[in-house]
Amino acid sequence: MDFDLSEEQKAFQSLAYKFALKEFPPFAQECDRQERYPREIWQKACEAGLVGIAIPEEYGGPGAGWMETALITEQLSRIDLGLGLAAVAATFGAENIINYGSEEQKKTYLPLLPAGKAIFAGAYTEPNAGSDVAGTTTRATKDGSDYVINGSKTFITNGTICDYMVALCVTNPESPKKTQRHSLIIVDANSPGITRMKIHGKMGIRASDTAEITFEDVRVPQKNLVGKEGNGFYQLMHFFDQTRIMVASQGLGLAQGALDLALKYVQERKTFGVPLAANQAIQFQLAEMATRIELARNIIYKAAWKADNGQLDPSLNAMAKFYAGETAVWVTDKALQMHGGYGYIDEYDIQRFYRDAKILEIYEGAKEIEKITIAKRLF
């Protein structure tokens, strides 16, 4: 069993970390305070080759795998989760085109992403259908050669700044099976009838754009159907099985970044005449933080390796996402506590890490959903 990364993987890892160290600090506080999406970061990440790395070479990407995706996501999230999302989530939703799109769709849309010419979004979640994906009610009705879409979505990453979105819609409402009523459809985000409203006041990842979207008689060509009509639910479940590796890597990176901040602070901060790092209670806490992070890293890397080797494991991916999210929340809590009152002030980065961490237990499948996925496969 070989746990060493390849030279190419180490290069991706190093590139992402050096990029984040250089580019993120000038924007992190500003974008958090102003809830501003950092287009500058997105453009530079595209130029650096950090966007769309899973896109095959024939469509303009490097054709890297889930291990490389995990490594890049981890290192960007280590410096700032919100800014990291500007790079790793710029393709969100387009993975469905890689998996199920026609050759024409792949040639049309995929090259735009690594070139910095377009941002995608996945329009899946609805006000009354979050974890219950099959409960989605947005309707796409055939009319001539078009679909006419009506409905609403919420909590959509990149919702107000995307150029295209892959929307989950009901296309086969009469199907006796609830899971065979939906399809995925590529939608031009600037189509007439689309209203996009930015969601303000988020607890964390405030640099990442999140929106509510309303469709009112939005016309989309039927050729924009992704894969087979009625297969949208299953396609989306496969998509989540894959992208949970990416979200787990966000938790890993954020937890490592919080540990980095804690290690720096306890060596600089003195109490009772000695550095905090000399306190054995602090040392024990740091040791447990490092141990949990390493456990998360191992399960995530294993999940990514299996995905790249044709052994995608939904249960393992759910374990990785569930455990990494909890680890991020736990580690940032301990790291902030070590900062004392200073950790409660926004001048210190640890408070932003603390706020950002909670979303990792909620989006891309709440941790309770991950537990259901795991439990179902135990019997």
mmCIF file of C-alpha atoms in Angstrom:
data_model
loop_
_atom_site.group_PDB
_atom_site.id
_atom_site.type_symbol
_atom_site.label_atom_id
_atom_site.label_comp_id
_atom_site.label_asym_id
_atom_site.label_seq_id
_atom_site.Cartn_x
_atom_site.Cartn_y
_atom_site.Cartn_z
ATOM 1 C CA MET A 1 0.000 0.000 0.000
ATOM 2 C CA ASP A 2 1.615 3.232 -1.204
ATOM 3 C CA PHE A 3 0.604 6.434 0.562
ATOM 4 C CA ASP A 4 2.994 8.686 -1.359
ATOM 5 C CA LEU A 5 1.677 11.285 -3.775
ATOM 6 C CA SER A 6 2.991 11.353 -7.321
ATOM 7 C CA GLU A 7 5.248 14.199 -8.389
ATOM 8 C CA GLU A 8 2.402 15.666 -10.439
ATOM 9 C CA GLN A 9 0.077 15.537 -7.438
ATOM 10 C CA LYS A 10 2.680 17.197 -5.240
ATOM 11 C CA ALA A 11 3.006 19.912 -7.880
ATOM 12 C CA PHE A 12 -0.752 20.591 -7.809
ATOM 13 C CA GLN A 13 -0.667 20.635 -4.005
ATOM 14 C CA SER A 14 2.237 23.090 -3.898
ATOM 15 C CA LEU A 15 0.783 25.301 -6.627
ATOM 16 C CA ALA A 16 -2.542 25.647 -4.814
ATOM 17 C CA TYR A 17 -0.978 26.419 -1.428
ATOM 18 C CA LYS A 18 1.457 28.996 -2.810
ATOM 19 C CA PHE A 19 -1.339 30.593 -4.836
ATOM 20 C CA ALA A 20 -3.591 30.913 -1.786
ATOM 21 C CA LEU A 21 -0.775 32.257 0.411
ATOM 22 C CA LYS A 22 -0.013 34.954 -2.135
ATOM 23 C CA GLU A 23 -3.446 35.910 -3.426
ATOM 24 C CA PHE A 24 -5.933 35.393 -0.590
ATOM 25 C CA PRO A 25 -4.730 37.592 2.313
ATOM 26 C CA PRO A 26 -5.397 40.960 0.604
ATOM 27 C CA PHE A 27 -9.019 39.968 -0.070
ATOM 28 C CA ALA A 28 -10.051 37.697 2.803
ATOM 29 C CA GLN A 29 -11.292 40.266 5.329
ATOM 30 C CA GLU A 30 -12.693 42.653 2.722
ATOM 31 C CA CYS A 31 -14.735 40.029 0.872
ATOM 32 C CA ASP A 32 -15.997 38.599 4.147
ATOM 33 C CA ARG A 33 -17.099 41.967 5.506
ATOM 34 C CA GLN A 34 -18.606 43.184 2.234
ATOM 35 C CA GLU A 35 -20.058 39.828 1.125
ATOM 36 C CA ARG A 36 -18.260 40.350 -2.183
ATOM 37 C CA TYR A 37 -17.520 37.653 -4.733
ATOM 38 C CA PRO A 38 -13.796 37.923 -5.674
ATOM 39 C CA ARG A 39 -13.741 37.875 -9.476
ATOM 40 C CA GLU A 40 -10.068 38.821 -9.284
ATOM 41 C CA ILE A 41 -9.304 35.581 -7.456
ATOM 42 C CA TRP A 42 -11.365 33.543 -9.914
ATOM 43 C CA GLN A 43 -9.559 35.019 -12.922
ATOM 44 C CA LYS A 44 -6.127 34.485 -11.396
ATOM 45 C CA ALA A 45 -7.036 30.929 -10.406
ATOM 46 C CA CYS A 46 -8.035 30.237 -14.023
ATOM 47 C CA GLU A 47 -4.720 31.651 -15.235
ATOM 48 C CA ALA A 48 -2.868 29.492 -12.699
ATOM 49 C CA GLY A 49 -4.608 26.333 -13.922
ATOM 50 C CA LEU A 50 -6.584 25.748 -10.717
ATOM 51 C CA VAL A 51 -10.101 25.898 -12.198
ATOM 52 C CA GLY A 52 -11.753 22.964 -13.905
ATOM 53 C CA ILE A 53 -8.897 20.559 -13.351
ATOM 54 C CA ALA A 54 -11.184 17.538 -13.810
ATOM 55 C CA ILE A 55 -12.168 18.691 -17.299
ATOM 56 C CA PRO A 56 -10.635 16.331 -19.895
ATOM 57 C CA GLU A 57 -7.776 17.578 -22.046
ATOM 58 C CA GLU A 58 -9.837 17.452 -25.243
ATOM 59 C CA TYR A 59 -12.114 20.127 -23.744
ATOM 60 C CA GLY A 60 -9.370 22.445 -22.511
ATOM 61 C CA GLY A 61 -8.738 21.108 -19.016
ATOM 62 C CA PRO A 62 -5.801 19.173 -17.565
ATOM 63 C CA GLY A 63 -7.876 16.001 -17.164
ATOM 64 C CA ALA A 64 -6.808 15.503 -13.556
ATOM 65 C CA GLY A 65 -8.663 13.283 -11.101
ATOM 66 C CA TRP A 66 -10.435 13.461 -7.774
ATOM 67 C CA MET A 67 -7.176 13.130 -5.868
ATOM 68 C CA GLU A 68 -5.841 16.282 -7.523
ATOM 69 C CA THR A 69 -9.191 17.976 -6.902
ATOM 70 C CA ALA A 70 -8.978 17.027 -3.221
ATOM 71 C CA LEU A 71 -5.407 18.283 -2.890
ATOM 72 C CA ILE A 72 -6.139 21.636 -4.526
ATOM 73 C CA THR A 73 -9.344 22.128 -2.543
ATOM 74 C CA GLU A 74 -7.589 21.291 0.722
ATOM 75 C CA GLN A 75 -4.786 23.792 0.171
ATOM 76 C CA LEU A 76 -7.030 26.662 -0.956
ATOM 77 C CA SER A 77 -9.424 26.079 1.960
ATOM 78 C CA ARG A 78 -6.457 26.036 4.330
ATOM 79 C CA ILE A 79 -6.043 29.787 3.768
ATOM 80 C CA ASP A 80 -9.686 30.826 3.246
ATOM 81 C CA LEU A 81 -12.738 28.701 2.520
ATOM 82 C CA GLY A 82 -14.832 31.461 0.956
ATOM 83 C CA LEU A 83 -12.120 32.572 -1.446
ATOM 84 C CA GLY A 84 -11.212 28.977 -2.215
ATOM 85 C CA LEU A 85 -14.774 28.412 -3.395
ATOM 86 C CA ALA A 86 -14.227 31.060 -6.077
ATOM 87 C CA ALA A 87 -11.897 28.579 -7.739
ATOM 88 C CA VAL A 88 -13.176 25.100 -6.883
ATOM 89 C CA ALA A 89 -16.897 25.950 -7.198
ATOM 90 C CA ALA A 90 -16.629 27.875 -10.480
ATOM 91 C CA THR A 91 -17.421 24.621 -12.293
ATOM 92 C CA PHE A 92 -20.164 23.509 -9.896
ATOM 93 C CA GLY A 93 -22.872 21.749 -11.877
ATOM 94 C CA ALA A 94 -20.747 21.309 -14.995
ATOM 95 C CA GLU A 95 -19.568 17.962 -13.629
ATOM 96 C CA ASN A 96 -22.943 16.668 -14.832
ATOM 97 C CA ILE A 97 -21.962 17.608 -18.370
ATOM 98 C CA ILE A 98 -18.671 15.732 -17.993
ATOM 99 C CA ASN A 99 -20.585 12.689 -16.737
ATOM 100 C CA TYR A 100 -23.669 12.699 -18.948
ATOM 101 C CA GLY A 101 -23.520 15.502 -21.499
ATOM 102 C CA SER A 102 -23.599 15.063 -25.260
ATOM 103 C CA GLU A 103 -20.459 15.646 -27.284
ATOM 104 C CA GLU A 104 -21.924 18.933 -28.508
ATOM 105 C CA GLN A 105 -22.604 20.063 -24.936
ATOM 106 C CA LYS A 106 -19.098 19.138 -23.828
ATOM 107 C CA LYS A 107 -17.501 21.039 -26.714
ATOM 108 C CA THR A 108 -19.749 24.053 -26.145
ATOM 109 C CA TYR A 109 -19.515 24.544 -22.394
ATOM 110 C CA LEU A 110 -16.537 22.767 -20.845
ATOM 111 C CA PRO A 111 -13.718 24.754 -22.559
ATOM 112 C CA LEU A 112 -15.189 27.997 -21.173
ATOM 113 C CA LEU A 113 -14.464 27.038 -17.573
ATOM 114 C CA PRO A 114 -10.671 26.625 -17.368
ATOM 115 C CA ALA A 115 -10.311 29.538 -19.811
ATOM 116 C CA GLY A 116 -12.061 31.888 -17.366
ATOM 117 C CA LYS A 117 -14.863 32.665 -19.806
ATOM 118 C CA ALA A 118 -17.779 31.296 -17.801
ATOM 119 C CA ILE A 119 -18.930 30.331 -14.316
ATOM 120 C CA PHE A 120 -21.453 27.550 -13.696
ATOM 121 C CA ALA A 121 -23.999 26.900 -10.963
ATOM 122 C CA GLY A 122 -26.015 23.875 -9.926
ATOM 123 C CA ALA A 123 -29.655 24.938 -9.481
ATOM 124 C CA TYR A 124 -30.931 22.054 -7.385
ATOM 125 C CA THR A 125 -32.125 23.119 -3.929
ATOM 126 C CA GLU A 126 -35.634 24.515 -3.487
ATOM 127 C CA PRO A 127 -37.328 26.190 -0.499
ATOM 128 C CA ASN A 128 -39.207 22.958 0.284
ATOM 129 C CA ALA A 129 -36.776 20.467 -1.234
ATOM 130 C CA GLY A 130 -33.301 20.506 0.239
ATOM 131 C CA SER A 131 -32.250 17.054 1.362
ATOM 132 C CA ASP A 132 -35.401 15.681 -0.286
ATOM 133 C CA VAL A 133 -34.075 16.055 -3.822
ATOM 134 C CA ALA A 134 -36.904 14.001 -5.328
ATOM 135 C CA GLY A 135 -39.325 16.559 -3.868
ATOM 136 C CA THR A 136 -38.159 19.188 -6.366
ATOM 137 C CA THR A 137 -41.162 20.866 -8.028
ATOM 138 C CA THR A 138 -39.680 23.282 -10.588
ATOM 139 C CA ARG A 139 -41.383 22.246 -13.834
ATOM 140 C CA ALA A 140 -39.998 22.078 -17.371
ATOM 141 C CA THR A 141 -42.830 21.632 -19.875
ATOM 142 C CA LYS A 142 -42.260 20.860 -23.546
ATOM 143 C CA ASP A 143 -43.440 23.451 -26.053
ATOM 144 C CA GLY A 144 -42.320 22.922 -29.620
ATOM 145 C CA SER A 145 -38.549 22.432 -29.586
ATOM 146 C CA ASP A 146 -38.180 24.119 -26.174
ATOM 147 C CA TYR A 147 -38.706 23.459 -22.511
ATOM 148 C CA VAL A 148 -40.589 26.188 -20.628
ATOM 149 C CA ILE A 149 -39.361 26.326 -17.024
ATOM 150 C CA ASN A 150 -41.319 27.641 -14.030
ATOM 151 C CA GLY A 151 -40.352 27.422 -10.379
ATOM 152 C CA SER A 152 -37.832 28.630 -7.820
ATOM 153 C CA LYS A 153 -34.507 27.615 -6.314
ATOM 154 C CA THR A 154 -32.659 28.747 -3.209
ATOM 155 C CA PHE A 155 -29.192 28.544 -1.631
ATOM 156 C CA ILE A 156 -27.662 28.370 -5.111
ATOM 157 C CA THR A 157 -23.878 28.784 -5.092
ATOM 158 C CA ASN A 158 -22.776 31.294 -7.773
ATOM 159 C CA GLY A 159 -26.447 32.116 -8.325
ATOM 160 C CA THR A 160 -26.092 35.819 -9.179
ATOM 161 C CA ILE A 161 -22.695 35.657 -10.881
ATOM 162 C CA CYS A 162 -22.964 32.497 -12.998
ATOM 163 C CA ASP A 163 -23.251 32.468 -16.780
ATOM 164 C CA TYR A 164 -24.909 29.050 -16.990
ATOM 165 C CA MET A 165 -26.637 26.725 -14.589
ATOM 166 C CA VAL A 166 -27.638 23.070 -14.611
ATOM 167 C CA ALA A 167 -31.174 23.010 -13.245
ATOM 168 C CA LEU A 168 -33.076 20.054 -11.810
ATOM 169 C CA CYS A 169 -36.636 20.138 -13.153
ATOM 170 C CA VAL A 170 -39.713 17.940 -13.272
ATOM 171 C CA THR A 171 -40.132 16.788 -16.878
ATOM 172 C CA ASN A 172 -42.069 13.552 -16.364
ATOM 173 C CA PRO A 173 -44.686 14.369 -13.681
ATOM 174 C CA GLU A 174 -46.856 11.330 -14.525
ATOM 175 C CA SER A 175 -44.105 8.797 -13.837
ATOM 176 C CA PRO A 176 -45.233 6.371 -11.112
ATOM 177 C CA LYS A 177 -41.775 6.554 -9.531
ATOM 178 C CA LYS A 178 -40.922 9.835 -7.826
ATOM 179 C CA THR A 179 -37.255 9.333 -8.680
ATOM 180 C CA GLN A 180 -37.978 9.111 -12.424
ATOM 181 C CA ARG A 181 -39.770 12.441 -12.806
ATOM 182 C CA HIS A 182 -36.771 14.770 -13.043
ATOM 183 C CA SER A 183 -34.210 15.835 -15.613
ATOM 184 C CA LEU A 184 -31.118 18.046 -15.656
ATOM 185 C CA ILE A 185 -31.233 20.947 -18.107
ATOM 186 C CA ILE A 186 -28.535 23.492 -19.020
ATOM 187 C CA VAL A 187 -29.913 27.022 -18.697
ATOM 188 C CA ASP A 188 -28.362 30.294 -19.854
ATOM 189 C CA ALA A 189 -28.436 32.336 -16.645
ATOM 190 C CA ASN A 190 -29.235 35.524 -18.571
ATOM 191 C CA SER A 191 -32.350 34.107 -20.223
ATOM 192 C CA PRO A 192 -35.537 36.250 -20.104
ATOM 193 C CA GLY A 193 -37.745 35.291 -17.180
ATOM 194 C CA ILE A 194 -34.941 34.537 -14.707
ATOM 195 C CA THR A 195 -34.757 36.608 -11.517
ATOM 196 C CA ARG A 196 -31.667 36.225 -9.342
ATOM 197 C CA MET A 197 -31.498 37.652 -5.830
ATOM 198 C CA LYS A 198 -28.365 37.514 -3.676
ATOM 199 C CA ILE A 199 -28.815 36.089 -0.179
ATOM 200 C CA HIS A 200 -27.263 38.453 2.382
ATOM 201 C CA GLY A 201 -26.365 37.950 6.008
ATOM 202 C CA LYS A 202 -24.816 34.505 5.846
ATOM 203 C CA MET A 203 -22.927 33.350 8.919
ATOM 204 C CA GLY A 204 -19.897 32.306 6.889
ATOM 205 C CA ILE A 205 -18.376 31.795 3.406
ATOM 206 C CA ARG A 206 -19.509 35.347 2.732
ATOM 207 C CA ALA A 207 -17.117 35.709 -0.214
ATOM 208 C CA SER A 208 -19.014 32.921 -1.973
ATOM 209 C CA ASP A 209 -22.100 34.042 -3.878
ATOM 210 C CA THR A 210 -25.386 32.445 -2.767
ATOM 211 C CA ALA A 211 -28.754 33.275 -4.322
ATOM 212 C CA GLU A 212 -32.445 32.677 -4.758
ATOM 213 C CA ILE A 213 -33.498 32.087 -8.370
ATOM 214 C CA THR A 214 -36.971 32.309 -9.889
ATOM 215 C CA PHE A 215 -37.940 30.945 -13.305
ATOM 216 C CA GLU A 216 -40.983 32.457 -15.012
ATOM 217 C CA ASP A 217 -41.744 30.979 -18.434
ATOM 218 C CA VAL A 218 -38.042 30.572 -19.183
ATOM 219 C CA ARG A 219 -37.560 29.023 -22.622
ATOM 220 C CA VAL A 220 -34.661 26.607 -23.063
ATOM 221 C CA PRO A 221 -33.922 24.457 -26.157
ATOM 222 C CA GLN A 222 -34.653 20.776 -25.597
ATOM 223 C CA LYS A 223 -31.147 20.035 -26.873
ATOM 224 C CA ASN A 224 -29.970 21.395 -23.484
ATOM 225 C CA LEU A 225 -31.259 18.254 -21.768
ATOM 226 C CA VAL A 226 -28.333 16.539 -20.029
ATOM 227 C CA GLY A 227 -28.394 12.807 -20.668
ATOM 228 C CA LYS A 228 -31.713 10.967 -20.756
ATOM 229 C CA GLU A 229 -34.994 12.561 -19.759
ATOM 230 C CA GLY A 230 -36.254 11.240 -16.429
ATOM 231 C CA ASN A 231 -32.775 10.308 -15.179
ATOM 232 C CA GLY A 232 -32.041 13.602 -13.423
ATOM 233 C CA PHE A 233 -32.432 12.302 -9.887
ATOM 234 C CA TYR A 234 -30.002 9.439 -10.434
ATOM 235 C CA GLN A 235 -27.549 11.664 -12.287
ATOM 236 C CA LEU A 236 -27.623 14.141 -9.412
ATOM 237 C CA MET A 237 -27.095 11.441 -6.801
ATOM 238 C CA HIS A 238 -24.005 10.303 -8.686
ATOM 239 C CA PHE A 239 -22.861 13.933 -8.861
ATOM 240 C CA PHE A 240 -23.185 14.286 -5.079
ATOM 241 C CA ASP A 241 -21.390 10.982 -4.521
ATOM 242 C CA GLN A 242 -18.443 12.501 -6.386
ATOM 243 C CA THR A 243 -18.483 16.075 -5.114
ATOM 244 C CA ARG A 244 -18.670 15.026 -1.470
ATOM 245 C CA ILE A 245 -14.966 14.325 -1.879
ATOM 246 C CA MET A 246 -14.457 18.002 -2.719
ATOM 247 C CA VAL A 247 -16.560 19.240 0.215
ATOM 248 C CA ALA A 248 -14.787 16.854 2.584
ATOM 249 C CA SER A 249 -11.511 18.352 1.351
ATOM 250 C CA GLN A 250 -12.823 21.803 2.206
ATOM 251 C CA GLY A 251 -13.342 20.642 5.782
ATOM 252 C CA LEU A 252 -9.884 19.110 5.884
ATOM 253 C CA GLY A 253 -8.215 22.248 4.578
ATOM 254 C CA LEU A 254 -10.129 24.575 6.892
ATOM 255 C CA ALA A 255 -9.292 22.409 9.911
ATOM 256 C CA GLN A 256 -5.598 22.379 8.948
ATOM 257 C CA GLY A 257 -5.664 26.146 8.514
ATOM 258 C CA ALA A 258 -7.231 26.592 11.956
ATOM 259 C CA LEU A 259 -4.528 24.400 13.463
ATOM 260 C CA ASP A 260 -1.892 26.483 11.661
ATOM 261 C CA LEU A 261 -3.336 29.652 13.197
ATOM 262 C CA ALA A 262 -3.505 28.083 16.653
ATOM 263 C CA LEU A 263 0.103 26.860 16.513
ATOM 264 C CA LYS A 264 1.312 30.311 15.538
ATOM 265 C CA TYR A 265 -0.711 32.072 18.222
ATOM 266 C CA VAL A 266 0.212 29.820 21.160
ATOM 267 C CA GLN A 267 3.908 30.247 20.415
ATOM 268 C CA GLU A 268 3.611 34.042 20.327
ATOM 269 C CA ARG A 269 1.130 34.626 23.143
ATOM 270 C CA LYS A 270 2.530 34.634 26.679
ATOM 271 C CA THR A 271 0.594 34.056 29.882
ATOM 272 C CA PHE A 272 2.116 33.977 33.345
ATOM 273 C CA GLY A 273 5.448 34.788 31.742
ATOM 274 C CA VAL A 274 5.655 31.803 29.361
ATOM 275 C CA PRO A 275 4.241 31.030 25.908
ATOM 276 C CA LEU A 276 0.867 29.282 25.838
ATOM 277 C CA ALA A 277 2.576 26.478 23.919
ATOM 278 C CA ALA A 278 4.433 25.516 27.115
ATOM 279 C CA ASN A 279 1.146 24.596 28.779
ATOM 280 C CA GLN A 280 0.650 20.827 28.686
ATOM 281 C CA ALA A 281 -3.127 21.179 28.474
ATOM 282 C CA ILE A 282 -2.648 23.219 25.295
ATOM 283 C CA GLN A 283 -0.210 20.648 23.932
ATOM 284 C CA PHE A 284 -2.675 17.824 24.538
ATOM 285 C CA GLN A 285 -5.411 19.760 22.761
ATOM 286 C CA LEU A 286 -3.162 20.472 19.777
ATOM 287 C CA ALA A 287 -2.208 16.798 19.611
ATOM 288 C CA GLU A 288 -5.855 15.760 19.424
ATOM 289 C CA MET A 289 -6.566 18.410 16.765
ATOM 290 C CA ALA A 290 -3.666 17.134 14.646
ATOM 291 C CA THR A 291 -4.803 13.527 15.085
ATOM 292 C CA ARG A 292 -8.384 14.206 13.979
ATOM 293 C CA ILE A 293 -7.125 16.140 10.961
ATOM 294 C CA GLU A 294 -4.860 13.274 9.930
ATOM 295 C CA LEU A 295 -7.725 10.806 10.260
ATOM 296 C CA ALA A 296 -9.857 13.014 8.016
ATOM 297 C CA ARG A 297 -7.014 13.318 5.514
ATOM 298 C CA ASN A 298 -6.599 9.558 5.270
ATOM 299 C CA ILE A 299 -10.266 8.792 4.676
ATOM 300 C CA ILE A 300 -10.557 11.594 2.092
ATOM 301 C CA TYR A 301 -7.471 10.540 0.174
ATOM 302 C CA LYS A 302 -8.711 6.938 0.186
ATOM 303 C CA ALA A 303 -12.104 8.052 -1.159
ATOM 304 C CA ALA A 304 -10.431 10.132 -3.884
ATOM 305 C CA TRP A 305 -8.076 7.283 -4.830
ATOM 306 C CA LYS A 306 -10.964 4.848 -5.144
ATOM 307 C CA ALA A 307 -12.957 7.298 -7.271
ATOM 308 C CA ASP A 308 -9.985 7.719 -9.622
ATOM 309 C CA ASN A 309 -9.596 3.944 -9.891
ATOM 310 C CA GLY A 310 -13.159 3.150 -10.870
ATOM 311 C CA GLN A 311 -14.265 2.206 -7.352
ATOM 312 C CA LEU A 312 -16.456 5.179 -6.392
ATOM 313 C CA ASP A 313 -17.756 4.359 -2.907
ATOM 314 C CA PRO A 314 -20.837 6.385 -1.841
ATOM 315 C CA SER A 315 -20.575 5.149 1.744
ATOM 316 C CA LEU A 316 -16.897 6.048 2.082
ATOM 317 C CA ASN A 317 -17.475 9.448 0.481
ATOM 318 C CA ALA A 318 -20.313 10.119 2.915
ATOM 319 C CA MET A 319 -18.051 9.103 5.810
ATOM 320 C CA ALA A 320 -15.371 11.471 4.544
ATOM 321 C CA LYS A 321 -17.750 14.402 4.202
ATOM 322 C CA PHE A 322 -19.475 13.759 7.534
ATOM 323 C CA TYR A 323 -16.245 13.300 9.492
ATOM 324 C CA ALA A 324 -14.336 16.145 7.829
ATOM 325 C CA GLY A 325 -17.205 18.562 8.460
ATOM 326 C CA GLU A 326 -17.409 17.652 12.128
ATOM 327 C CA THR A 327 -13.626 17.829 12.398
ATOM 328 C CA ALA A 328 -13.595 21.331 10.918
ATOM 329 C CA VAL A 329 -16.215 22.542 13.392
ATOM 330 C CA TRP A 330 -14.478 20.893 16.365
ATOM 331 C CA VAL A 331 -10.961 22.029 15.462
ATOM 332 C CA THR A 332 -11.953 25.647 14.784
ATOM 333 C CA ASP A 333 -13.781 25.769 18.115
ATOM 334 C CA LYS A 334 -10.658 24.619 19.965
ATOM 335 C CA ALA A 335 -8.424 26.965 17.951
ATOM 336 C CA LEU A 336 -10.623 29.970 18.703
ATOM 337 C CA GLN A 337 -10.679 29.075 22.407
ATOM 338 C CA MET A 338 -6.882 29.154 22.430
ATOM 339 C CA HIS A 339 -7.034 32.694 21.063
ATOM 340 C CA GLY A 340 -9.184 33.762 24.007
ATOM 341 C CA GLY A 341 -10.940 37.104 23.619
ATOM 342 C CA TYR A 342 -8.804 37.994 20.614
ATOM 343 C CA GLY A 343 -10.357 35.114 18.684
ATOM 344 C CA TYR A 344 -13.716 36.836 19.025
ATOM 345 C CA ILE A 345 -12.566 39.897 17.086
ATOM 346 C CA ASP A 346 -12.705 40.012 13.294
ATOM 347 C CA GLU A 347 -9.151 41.322 13.126
ATOM 348 C CA TYR A 348 -8.114 37.724 13.810
ATOM 349 C CA ASP A 349 -8.681 35.218 11.017
ATOM 350 C CA ILE A 350 -9.708 32.421 13.353
ATOM 351 C CA GLN A 351 -13.162 33.936 13.906
ATOM 352 C CA ARG A 352 -13.798 33.755 10.147
ATOM 353 C CA PHE A 353 -12.651 30.138 10.063
ATOM 354 C CA TYR A 354 -15.021 29.433 12.968
ATOM 355 C CA ARG A 355 -17.999 30.944 11.123
ATOM 356 C CA ASP A 356 -17.094 29.302 7.817
ATOM 357 C CA ALA A 357 -16.795 25.829 9.318
ATOM 358 C CA LYS A 358 -20.462 25.272 10.147
ATOM 359 C CA ILE A 359 -21.609 25.182 6.520
ATOM 360 C CA LEU A 360 -19.535 22.045 6.020
ATOM 361 C CA GLU A 361 -22.018 20.122 8.189
ATOM 362 C CA ILE A 362 -24.945 21.458 6.156
ATOM 363 C CA TYR A 363 -24.411 21.877 2.422
ATOM 364 C CA GLU A 364 -23.870 19.133 -0.152
ATOM 365 C CA GLY A 365 -25.928 16.891 2.107
ATOM 366 C CA ALA A 366 -26.424 17.626 5.793
ATOM 367 C CA LYS A 367 -24.434 15.342 8.074
ATOM 368 C CA GLU A 368 -27.648 13.528 8.992
ATOM 369 C CA ILE A 369 -28.095 12.624 5.318
ATOM 370 C CA GLU A 370 -24.525 11.344 5.213
ATOM 371 C CA LYS A 371 -25.300 9.101 8.177
ATOM 372 C CA ILE A 372 -28.364 7.730 6.371
ATOM 373 C CA THR A 373 -26.218 6.984 3.315
ATOM 374 C CA ILE A 374 -23.686 5.161 5.484
ATOM 375 C CA ALA A 375 -26.270 3.246 7.518
ATOM 376 C CA LYS A 376 -28.136 1.982 4.445
ATOM 377 C CA ARG A 377 -24.995 0.262 3.258
ATOM 378 C CA LEU A 378 -24.273 -1.483 6.553
ATOM 379 C CA PHE A 379 -26.977 -4.089 6.113
#
